[in-house]
Structures are given as structure tokens and as C-alpha cells.
Short mmCIF file of C-alpha atoms and ligand atoms in Angstrom, two decimals:
data_model
loop_
_atom_site.label_atom_id
_atom_site.label_comp_id
_atom_site.label_asym_id
_atom_site.label_seq_id
_atom_site.Cartn_x
_atom_site.Cartn_y
_atom_site.Cartn_z
CA MET A 245 128.47 -22.30 35.36
CA GLU A 246 129.17 -19.59 33.13
CA TYR A 247 132.68 -18.16 32.37
CA PRO A 248 133.92 -15.62 29.90
CA GLY A 249 135.44 -18.03 27.88
CA ASN A 250 133.74 -19.82 24.79
CA LEU A 251 133.72 -23.58 25.05
CA PHE A 252 133.35 -25.26 22.11
CA VAL A 253 132.39 -29.07 21.46
CA VAL A 254 133.02 -30.83 18.06
CA ALA A 255 131.51 -34.33 17.72
CA ALA A 256 131.80 -36.42 14.77
CA PRO A 257 131.34 -40.13 13.66
CA SER A 258 134.91 -41.78 12.88
CA GLY A 259 135.86 -41.39 9.49
CA ALA A 260 134.52 -37.52 9.00
CA GLY A 261 137.80 -36.06 9.62
CA LYS A 262 137.06 -34.33 12.65
CA SER A 263 140.71 -34.28 14.15
CA SER A 264 141.99 -32.74 10.77
CA LEU A 265 139.60 -30.04 11.17
CA VAL A 266 140.20 -29.39 14.59
CA LYS A 267 143.69 -29.14 13.79
CA ALA A 268 143.42 -26.59 11.01
CA LEU A 269 141.36 -24.26 12.83
CA LEU A 270 143.78 -24.55 16.20
CA GLU A 271 146.61 -23.77 13.74
CA LEU A 272 144.98 -20.48 12.52
CA ASP A 273 143.35 -18.99 15.62
CA ALA A 274 146.10 -18.52 18.52
CA ARG A 275 143.25 -17.82 20.65
CA LEU A 276 141.71 -21.03 20.66
CA ALA A 277 143.19 -24.24 22.99
CA VAL A 278 142.16 -27.69 22.96
CA SER A 279 141.91 -29.48 25.88
CA VAL A 280 144.29 -32.95 26.01
CA SER A 281 141.36 -35.50 27.03
CA HIS A 282 142.49 -38.82 29.47
CA THR A 283 141.88 -42.00 28.48
CA SER A 284 142.09 -45.74 29.13
CA ARG A 285 143.29 -47.20 25.33
CA ALA A 286 146.79 -47.52 24.69
CA PRO A 287 149.17 -45.32 22.94
CA ARG A 288 148.68 -45.46 18.45
CA GLY A 289 151.78 -44.59 16.18
CA GLN A 290 153.16 -41.63 17.30
CA GLU A 291 150.75 -40.79 20.20
CA GLN A 292 152.63 -38.94 22.94
CA HIS A 293 151.39 -39.10 26.74
CA GLY A 294 149.91 -35.48 27.31
CA ARG A 295 149.86 -34.56 23.64
CA GLU A 296 147.01 -36.72 22.04
CA TYR A 297 145.95 -37.74 25.23
CA TRP A 298 146.73 -38.73 28.97
CA PHE A 299 147.15 -42.40 28.72
CA VAL A 300 145.93 -44.29 31.99
CA SER A 301 144.94 -47.78 32.90
CA PRO A 302 141.33 -48.33 33.36
CA ASP A 303 141.23 -48.51 37.04
CA GLU A 304 143.33 -45.27 37.26
CA PHE A 305 140.66 -43.69 35.06
CA ARG A 306 137.73 -45.58 36.90
CA ALA A 307 139.29 -43.78 40.16
CA MET A 308 139.37 -40.41 38.81
CA ALA A 309 135.61 -40.91 37.49
CA ALA A 310 135.14 -41.75 40.81
CA ARG A 311 136.84 -38.58 42.82
CA GLY A 312 134.39 -36.52 40.04
CA ASP A 313 137.81 -35.50 38.58
CA PHE A 314 135.99 -35.38 34.90
CA PHE A 315 133.25 -32.97 33.74
CA GLU A 316 132.26 -35.69 31.27
CA TRP A 317 133.25 -39.07 30.74
CA ALA A 318 131.97 -41.96 28.28
CA GLU A 319 132.88 -45.22 27.00
CA VAL A 320 133.61 -45.00 22.99
CA HIS A 321 134.45 -47.72 20.91
CA GLY A 322 135.35 -49.93 23.99
CA ASN A 323 137.78 -47.63 26.23
CA LEU A 324 137.09 -44.92 28.24
CA TYR A 325 137.44 -41.49 27.28
CA GLY A 326 136.83 -38.08 29.65
CA THR A 327 137.45 -34.55 29.89
CA SER A 328 139.13 -33.79 33.38
CA ARG A 329 138.29 -30.08 35.35
CA ALA A 330 141.74 -29.18 35.99
CA GLY A 331 143.12 -26.98 33.35
CA ILE A 332 139.45 -25.71 30.92
CA GLU A 333 138.11 -24.74 33.99
CA ASP A 334 140.98 -22.08 34.47
CA ARG A 335 141.27 -21.50 30.88
CA LEU A 336 137.59 -20.52 30.70
CA GLN A 337 137.53 -18.13 34.00
CA HIS A 338 140.52 -16.54 32.12
CA GLY A 339 138.82 -15.41 29.56
CA GLU A 340 140.14 -17.81 26.79
CA ASP A 341 138.31 -20.12 24.43
CA VAL A 342 138.58 -24.00 24.67
CA VAL A 343 137.42 -26.48 22.28
CA LEU A 344 136.56 -30.50 23.16
CA GLU A 345 137.09 -32.68 20.70
CA ILE A 346 134.85 -35.41 21.79
CA ASP A 347 132.09 -38.11 21.16
CA TYR A 348 128.61 -37.21 21.27
CA GLN A 349 127.80 -38.44 24.57
CA GLY A 350 130.22 -36.37 26.02
CA ALA A 351 128.95 -33.82 24.04
CA LEU A 352 125.68 -33.96 25.50
CA GLN A 353 126.78 -34.15 29.08
CA ILE A 354 128.87 -30.63 28.56
CA LYS A 355 125.63 -29.44 27.27
CA GLN A 356 123.92 -29.83 30.54
CA LEU A 357 126.96 -28.26 32.47
CA PHE A 358 127.17 -25.58 30.05
CA PRO A 359 124.22 -24.28 28.70
CA TYR A 360 126.35 -21.80 26.91
CA ALA A 361 128.58 -24.18 25.30
CA VAL A 362 128.48 -24.20 21.47
CA LEU A 363 128.12 -27.70 20.14
CA ILE A 364 129.06 -28.53 16.48
CA PHE A 365 128.52 -31.60 14.79
CA ILE A 366 130.79 -32.70 11.84
CA LEU A 367 128.84 -34.95 9.40
CA PRO A 368 130.70 -36.37 6.50
CA PRO A 369 128.99 -36.10 2.67
CA SER A 370 127.78 -39.21 2.56
CA TRP A 371 127.71 -43.06 3.82
CA ASP A 372 129.53 -44.25 0.92
CA GLU A 373 132.16 -41.27 1.37
CA LEU A 374 132.24 -42.07 5.22
CA ARG A 375 132.93 -45.88 4.23
CA LEU A 376 135.91 -44.99 1.36
CA ARG A 377 136.91 -42.53 4.39
CA LEU A 378 137.68 -45.45 6.51
CA ASN A 379 138.93 -47.49 4.24
CA ARG A 380 141.52 -45.36 3.06
CA ARG A 381 142.95 -45.08 6.46
CA GLY A 382 144.21 -48.86 5.40
CA ASP A 383 145.05 -49.79 8.77
CA THR A 384 141.68 -50.97 10.05
CA GLU A 385 140.37 -54.39 10.07
CA PRO A 386 137.14 -54.90 7.86
CA GLU A 387 135.11 -56.17 10.78
CA VAL A 388 136.32 -52.89 12.35
CA ILE A 389 134.90 -50.67 9.44
CA ALA A 390 131.75 -52.32 9.86
CA MET A 391 131.82 -51.44 13.87
CA ARG A 392 132.59 -47.69 12.46
CA MET A 393 129.92 -47.93 9.96
CA ASN A 394 127.03 -49.31 12.55
CA ASN A 395 128.52 -46.86 15.34
CA ALA A 396 128.41 -43.57 12.85
CA ARG A 397 124.44 -44.63 12.25
CA ILE A 398 123.95 -44.05 15.74
CA GLU A 399 126.36 -41.17 16.20
CA VAL A 400 125.34 -38.66 13.32
CA ALA A 401 121.48 -39.36 14.81
CA GLN A 402 122.82 -37.14 17.55
CA ALA A 403 123.13 -34.53 15.22
CA GLN A 404 119.71 -33.06 15.50
CA HIS A 405 120.78 -32.35 19.78
CA PHE A 406 123.81 -29.66 18.40
CA ASP A 407 123.68 -26.40 17.80
CA PHE A 408 125.67 -26.15 13.94
CA VAL A 409 126.46 -28.82 11.31
CA VAL A 410 129.28 -28.98 9.35
CA VAL A 411 129.43 -31.15 5.99
CA ASN A 412 133.07 -32.34 5.50
CA ALA A 413 133.08 -32.69 1.75
CA VAL A 414 135.35 -30.08 0.81
CA PHE A 415 137.85 -29.68 3.30
CA ASP A 416 139.16 -26.17 3.25
CA THR A 417 134.89 -24.94 3.19
CA ALA A 418 134.61 -26.94 6.33
CA VAL A 419 137.34 -25.56 8.09
CA PHE A 420 135.98 -21.71 7.00
CA ASP A 421 132.31 -22.90 8.57
CA LEU A 422 134.37 -23.91 11.73
CA LYS A 423 136.12 -20.52 12.00
CA THR A 424 132.96 -18.80 10.88
CA ILE A 425 131.31 -20.30 13.92
CA VAL A 426 134.40 -19.37 16.17
CA HIS A 427 133.68 -16.17 14.97
CA ALA A 428 130.31 -15.81 15.10
CA GLN A 429 130.17 -16.64 18.89
CA ARG A 430 132.87 -13.96 19.68
CA LEU A 431 130.57 -11.05 18.65
CA LYS A 432 127.81 -12.52 20.82
CA TYR A 433 126.53 -8.82 22.72
CA ALA A 434 128.37 -10.58 26.31
CA ALA A 435 131.85 -11.65 24.54
CA GLN A 436 131.49 -8.24 22.63
CA ARG A 437 130.79 -5.93 26.21
CA ARG A 438 134.01 -7.94 27.97
CA ASN A 439 135.98 -7.61 24.60
CA ARG A 440 135.45 -4.04 24.00
CA SER A 441 134.36 -2.56 26.99
CA ALA A 442 135.97 0.78 26.00
CA VAL A 443 133.28 1.05 23.45
CA PHE A 444 130.40 -0.13 25.50
CA GLN A 445 131.30 2.55 27.91
CA ALA A 446 131.71 5.08 25.43
CA LEU A 447 128.05 4.69 24.51
CA ASP A 448 126.83 4.04 28.03
CA LEU A 449 125.41 0.68 27.32
CA PRO A 450 124.58 -1.84 30.15
P1 5GP B 38 140.16 -42.35 19.47
O1 5GP B 38 140.34 -43.57 20.07
O2 5GP B 38 140.19 -42.94 17.85
O3 5GP B 38 140.81 -41.07 19.54
O4 5GP B 38 138.73 -41.50 19.89
C1 5GP B 38 137.68 -42.05 19.79
C2 5GP B 38 136.40 -41.28 19.93
O5 5GP B 38 136.77 -40.86 21.30
C3 5GP B 38 136.64 -39.89 19.21
O6 5GP B 38 135.09 -40.01 18.97
C4 5GP B 38 136.81 -39.10 20.25
O7 5GP B 38 136.67 -37.46 20.04
C5 5GP B 38 136.38 -39.37 21.47
N1 5GP B 38 136.73 -38.89 22.47
C6 5GP B 38 138.26 -38.20 22.42
N2 5GP B 38 138.37 -37.71 23.96
C7 5GP B 38 136.91 -37.57 24.64
C8 5GP B 38 136.49 -37.18 25.93
O8 5GP B 38 137.49 -36.64 26.46
N3 5GP B 38 135.42 -37.90 26.23
C9 5GP B 38 134.39 -38.09 25.08
N4 5GP B 38 133.22 -38.14 25.49
N5 5GP B 38 134.83 -38.93 24.19
C10 5GP B 38 135.85 -38.30 23.94
#
């Protein structure tokens, strides 16, 4: 499937700063929209239905998956998460750029469906720094941190399958790196031919 909009997929181990980075990127770029995923987990803190996630029961989630409502879905840390077709297909067809903030399993499924999707992996600068960041969150039990560190090793090993890697050592530098990737994608020949059609026509470019 090839659409005029760009599809960016951002994955990272928990604690690498993915959500904050994507939030900062979206604030800087009005042409980017994030897709709201479905999940079977319960809302945390101030999370709202339809804003952070569409919260559904495990049964509803499985029924949606069986109907083929998801482009991809995966079990992450014991809960189900999925990207629904509704919404993102429309946006891409209309030439809008969409960001998916999902785990590596979902990212690799998306790459199968949309080979032109741009896969970005966010790395922490070191294991020690990742552990520090997970501890700093404060609300997490030691066993949960140990589980996330174990999962992180599995997740980070998948970075080699991604198109781009951003190391989140200095937050602003990582945001700049993300912006640069998005910008470069929009300068590709096919994108420029769509967006600068007058110039291309004037120059007799195919
Ligand atoms: P959390 O529960 O902390 O919000 O998210 C846990 C993990 O699930 C994160 O890595 C997050 O990116 C991932 N995730 C969120 N939405 C989706 C989705 O739609 N599909 C997949 N595969 N992973 C998701």
C-alpha cells in the first residue's frame, strides 16, 4: 500500500523517552498527527479515553483483531496494543503525515504492510542511564523495573532492523534528530513532486 502521506513509526524501550520526544516533535510540526492506539490495559493517572489510548476490554480488543480492524497489534508487557485502520488510512490518503508510537513488534509488522514507512528507533545512551530513568519515574516497583530492563535488552536488539536510530542522551538534540528525519523524508523526489508540482512541471520533470 502506497499513500501520498508519510508514515513514521517510533519505537523504543520503556524509559528511553519516546513519548516526551514524540510530544515535542508534534508541538514543533503542525503537519504531523499521532495515531491513537487501542489497548486492553486500564488507564493510568490522568489518561483519557480517546486521547492517550482508546481503552477497551481484552474481549473487545480480541474481537477487533479477529475482524481485521488493526493494521498491527502486539502483546507488550502483558497487555494488548493495536493500531486501528480507521483514521490513519484516511489521513495518509489525503497526504497527511502520521506518527505511530508503538513497540518494535508492531513497527516490524507495519514495515511489512507499508515498506515505505520510516522506522525510527530511540536508544538510551547506556543501560545505566536507562535504569536511572526508570527508577526516577518513582511509581514503579523494583520487580517491574527489573522486568523492563530485561525487556529493554530484547527490544534494543531490534534497532538493527530500523531505518534510523536516535540516541536520546540530550533531549533537545534528540528532538532535532527526529525533526531532521521528518524533514529529509519530505525532501524525497516523490514527495517533492507532489508538494512542488508547479516547479516540477515548469522544469519538465517526470
Ligand atoms: P504504555 O502502556 O506504557 O503506554 O505502552 C507500552 C508499550 O506499548 C510502549 O512501547 C508503546 O509504544 C507500545 N504501544 C502503544 N500503542 C501500541 C500499538 O498500537 N501497537 C503496538 N504494537 N505497541 C503499542
